[in-house]
Short mmCIF file of C-alpha atoms in Angstrom, two decimals:
data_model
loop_
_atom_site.label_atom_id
_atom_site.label_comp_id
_atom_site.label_asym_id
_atom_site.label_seq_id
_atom_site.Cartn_x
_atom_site.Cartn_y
_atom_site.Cartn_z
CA UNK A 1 -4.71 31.77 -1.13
CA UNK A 2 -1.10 32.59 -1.55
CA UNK A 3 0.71 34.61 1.14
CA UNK A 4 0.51 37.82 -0.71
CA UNK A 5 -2.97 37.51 -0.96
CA UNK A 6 -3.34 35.97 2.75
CA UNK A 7 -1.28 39.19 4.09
CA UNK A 8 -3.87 41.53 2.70
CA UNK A 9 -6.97 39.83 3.39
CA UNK A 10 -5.29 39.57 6.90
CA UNK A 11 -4.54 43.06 7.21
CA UNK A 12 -8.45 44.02 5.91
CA UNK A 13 -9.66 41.86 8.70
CA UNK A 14 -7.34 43.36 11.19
CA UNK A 15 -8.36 47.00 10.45
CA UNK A 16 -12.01 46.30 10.41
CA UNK A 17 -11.85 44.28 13.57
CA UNK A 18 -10.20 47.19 15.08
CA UNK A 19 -11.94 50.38 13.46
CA UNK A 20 -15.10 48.97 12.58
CA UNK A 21 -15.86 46.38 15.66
CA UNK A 22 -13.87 47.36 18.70
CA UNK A 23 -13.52 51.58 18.50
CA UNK A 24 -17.49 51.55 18.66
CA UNK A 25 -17.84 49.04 21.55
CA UNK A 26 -15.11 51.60 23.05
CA UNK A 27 -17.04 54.93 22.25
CA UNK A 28 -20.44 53.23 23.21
CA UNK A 29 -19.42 52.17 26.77
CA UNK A 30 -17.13 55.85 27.31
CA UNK A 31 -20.59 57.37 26.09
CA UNK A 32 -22.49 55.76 29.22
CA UNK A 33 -20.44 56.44 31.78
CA UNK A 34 -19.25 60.10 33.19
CA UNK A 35 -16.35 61.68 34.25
CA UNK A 36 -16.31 60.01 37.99
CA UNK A 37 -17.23 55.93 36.57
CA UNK A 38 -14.40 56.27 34.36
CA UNK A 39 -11.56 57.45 36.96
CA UNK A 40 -13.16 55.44 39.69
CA UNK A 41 -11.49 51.88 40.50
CA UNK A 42 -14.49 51.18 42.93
CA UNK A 43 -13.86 48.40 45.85
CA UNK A 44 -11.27 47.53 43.26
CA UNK A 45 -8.78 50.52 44.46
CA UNK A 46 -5.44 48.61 44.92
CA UNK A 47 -5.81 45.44 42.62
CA UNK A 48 -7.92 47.58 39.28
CA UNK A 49 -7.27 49.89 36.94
CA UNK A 50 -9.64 52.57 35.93
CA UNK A 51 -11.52 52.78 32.39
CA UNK A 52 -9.73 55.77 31.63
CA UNK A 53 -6.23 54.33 32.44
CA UNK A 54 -7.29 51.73 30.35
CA UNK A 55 -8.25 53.97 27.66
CA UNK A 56 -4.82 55.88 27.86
CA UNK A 57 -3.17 52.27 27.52
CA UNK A 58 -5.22 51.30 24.23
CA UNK A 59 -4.59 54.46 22.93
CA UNK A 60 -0.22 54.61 23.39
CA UNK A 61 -0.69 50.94 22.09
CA UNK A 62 -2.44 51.63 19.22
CA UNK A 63 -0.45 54.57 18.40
CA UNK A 64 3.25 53.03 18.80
CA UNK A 65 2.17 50.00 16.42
CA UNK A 66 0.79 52.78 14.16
CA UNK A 67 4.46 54.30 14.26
CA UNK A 68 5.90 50.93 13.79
CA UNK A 69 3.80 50.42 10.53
CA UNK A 70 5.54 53.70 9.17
CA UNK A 71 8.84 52.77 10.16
CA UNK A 72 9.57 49.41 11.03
CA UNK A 73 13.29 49.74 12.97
CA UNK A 74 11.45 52.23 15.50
CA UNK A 75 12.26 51.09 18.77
CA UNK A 76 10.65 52.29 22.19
CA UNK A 77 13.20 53.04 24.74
CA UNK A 78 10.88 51.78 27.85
CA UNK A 79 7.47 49.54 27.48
CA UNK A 80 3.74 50.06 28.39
CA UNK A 81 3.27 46.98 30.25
CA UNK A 82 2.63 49.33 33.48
CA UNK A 83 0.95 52.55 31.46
CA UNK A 84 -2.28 52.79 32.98
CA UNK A 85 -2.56 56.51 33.92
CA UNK A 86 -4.99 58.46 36.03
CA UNK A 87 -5.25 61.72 34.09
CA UNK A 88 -8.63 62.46 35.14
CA UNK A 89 -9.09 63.68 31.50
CA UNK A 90 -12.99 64.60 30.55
CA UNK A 91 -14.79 61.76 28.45
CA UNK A 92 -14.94 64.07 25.50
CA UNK A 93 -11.17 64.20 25.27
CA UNK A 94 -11.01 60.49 25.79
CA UNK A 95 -13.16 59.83 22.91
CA UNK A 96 -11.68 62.67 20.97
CA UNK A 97 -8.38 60.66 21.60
CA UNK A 98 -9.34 57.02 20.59
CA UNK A 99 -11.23 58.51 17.37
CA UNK A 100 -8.03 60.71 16.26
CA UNK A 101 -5.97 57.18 17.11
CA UNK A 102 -7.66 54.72 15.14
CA UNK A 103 -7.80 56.81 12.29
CA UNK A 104 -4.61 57.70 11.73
CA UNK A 105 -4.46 53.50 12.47
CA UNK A 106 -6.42 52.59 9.82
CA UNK A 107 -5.17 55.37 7.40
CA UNK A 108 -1.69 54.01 7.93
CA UNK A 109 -2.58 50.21 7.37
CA UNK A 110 -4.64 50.97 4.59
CA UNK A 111 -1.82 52.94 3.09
CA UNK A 112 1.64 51.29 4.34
CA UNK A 113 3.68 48.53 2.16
CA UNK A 114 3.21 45.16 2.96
CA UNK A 115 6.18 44.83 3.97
CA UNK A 116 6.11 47.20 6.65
CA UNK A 117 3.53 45.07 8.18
CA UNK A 118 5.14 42.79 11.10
CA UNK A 119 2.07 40.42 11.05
CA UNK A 120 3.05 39.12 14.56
CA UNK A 121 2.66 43.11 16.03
CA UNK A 122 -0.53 43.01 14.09
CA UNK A 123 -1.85 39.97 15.54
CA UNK A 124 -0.38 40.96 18.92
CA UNK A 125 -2.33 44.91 18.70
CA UNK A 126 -5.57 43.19 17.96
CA UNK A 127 -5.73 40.69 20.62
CA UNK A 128 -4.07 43.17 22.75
CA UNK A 129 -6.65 45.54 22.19
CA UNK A 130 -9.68 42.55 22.45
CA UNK A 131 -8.25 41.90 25.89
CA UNK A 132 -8.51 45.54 27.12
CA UNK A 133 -11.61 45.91 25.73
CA UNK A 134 -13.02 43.32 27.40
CA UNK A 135 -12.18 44.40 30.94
CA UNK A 136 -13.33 48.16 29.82
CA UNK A 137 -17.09 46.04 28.68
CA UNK A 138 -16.91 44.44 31.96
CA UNK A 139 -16.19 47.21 34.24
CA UNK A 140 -19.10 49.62 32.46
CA UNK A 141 -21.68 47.22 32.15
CA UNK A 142 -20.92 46.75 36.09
CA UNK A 143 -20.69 50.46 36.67
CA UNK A 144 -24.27 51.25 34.52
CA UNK A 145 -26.06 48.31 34.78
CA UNK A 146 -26.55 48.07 31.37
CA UNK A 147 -25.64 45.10 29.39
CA UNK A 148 -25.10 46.70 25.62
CA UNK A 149 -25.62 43.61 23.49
CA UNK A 150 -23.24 44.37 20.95
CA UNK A 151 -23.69 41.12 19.28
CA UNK A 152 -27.33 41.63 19.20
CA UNK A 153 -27.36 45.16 17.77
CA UNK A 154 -24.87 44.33 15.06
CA UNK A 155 -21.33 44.62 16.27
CA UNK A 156 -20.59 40.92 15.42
CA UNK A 157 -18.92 38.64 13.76
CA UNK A 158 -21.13 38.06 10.69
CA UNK A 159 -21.55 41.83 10.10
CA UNK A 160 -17.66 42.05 10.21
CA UNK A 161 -17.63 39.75 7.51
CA UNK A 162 -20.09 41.53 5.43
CA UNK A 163 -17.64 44.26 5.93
CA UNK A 164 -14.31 42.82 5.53
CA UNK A 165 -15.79 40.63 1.94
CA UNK A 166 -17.78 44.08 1.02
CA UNK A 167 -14.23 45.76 0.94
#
């Protein structure tokens, strides 16, 4: 593969990992939870954040890298690092958000040059987003007792593939 190619395939895998893999693991665990689970920190009050702060983080993350994609020399004036907000927003509006987020995300990777992509920000968004995703998994699971077997019902790595080489 040359780098041109190896850009694009990376790209593909990036947007499917992100659209197609982690926004319904997202939607799935906001969909099992209600208002009070997702604004509640639990026995965790001074050392967790909430699902829904979470959510709020994923979703300025995803949205400033979306930015960056269109313009490349945007720069932020302060950081996230600490943006975990307790809005108290309904879980419809939550999911409304990620939803509206990660498709204008994917609509601007599909769409954007390649050289607009910084493949480090990329790289950094996805694991980023993995990371936060994880804890959100965690917490829910703990919260409902449920244990949503994402692998097992098809949100895994071979069906990615199937996606990613079907594209």
């Amino acid at each position: 593969m040359n780098v041109d190619t190896t850009l694009e395939y990376f790209r593909t895998v990036s947007m499917h990992r992100m659209v197609n893999h982690y926004l319904p693991k997202f939607l799935i665990c906001l969909e099992s939870l209600d208002n009070q689970m997702i604004w509640d920190c639990g026995d965790y009050e001074n050392e967790m954040n909430n699902i829904g702060g979470i959510t709020f983080h994923i979703i300025e993350q995803v949205t400033r890298n979306t930015l960056r994609l269109s313009n490349p020399d945007l720069k932020f004036d302060k950081g996230i690092e600490n943006y975990f907000p307790n809005m108290n927003e309904g879980k419809d509006q939550l999911i409304s958000g990620l939803n509206l987020t990660f498709s204008k995300f994917r609509t601007t990777l599909e769409t954007v040059e390649p050289d607009h992509i910084d493949l480090f920000n990329l790289y950094h968004l996805v694991e980023h987003t993995s990371y936060h995703l994880g804890q959100i998994i965690d917490r829910a699971q703990r919260l409902t007792g449920i244990q949503y077997q994402f692998v097992q019902n098809g949100l895994n790595e071979k069906e990615l593939r199937a996606l990613v080489e079907g594209n």
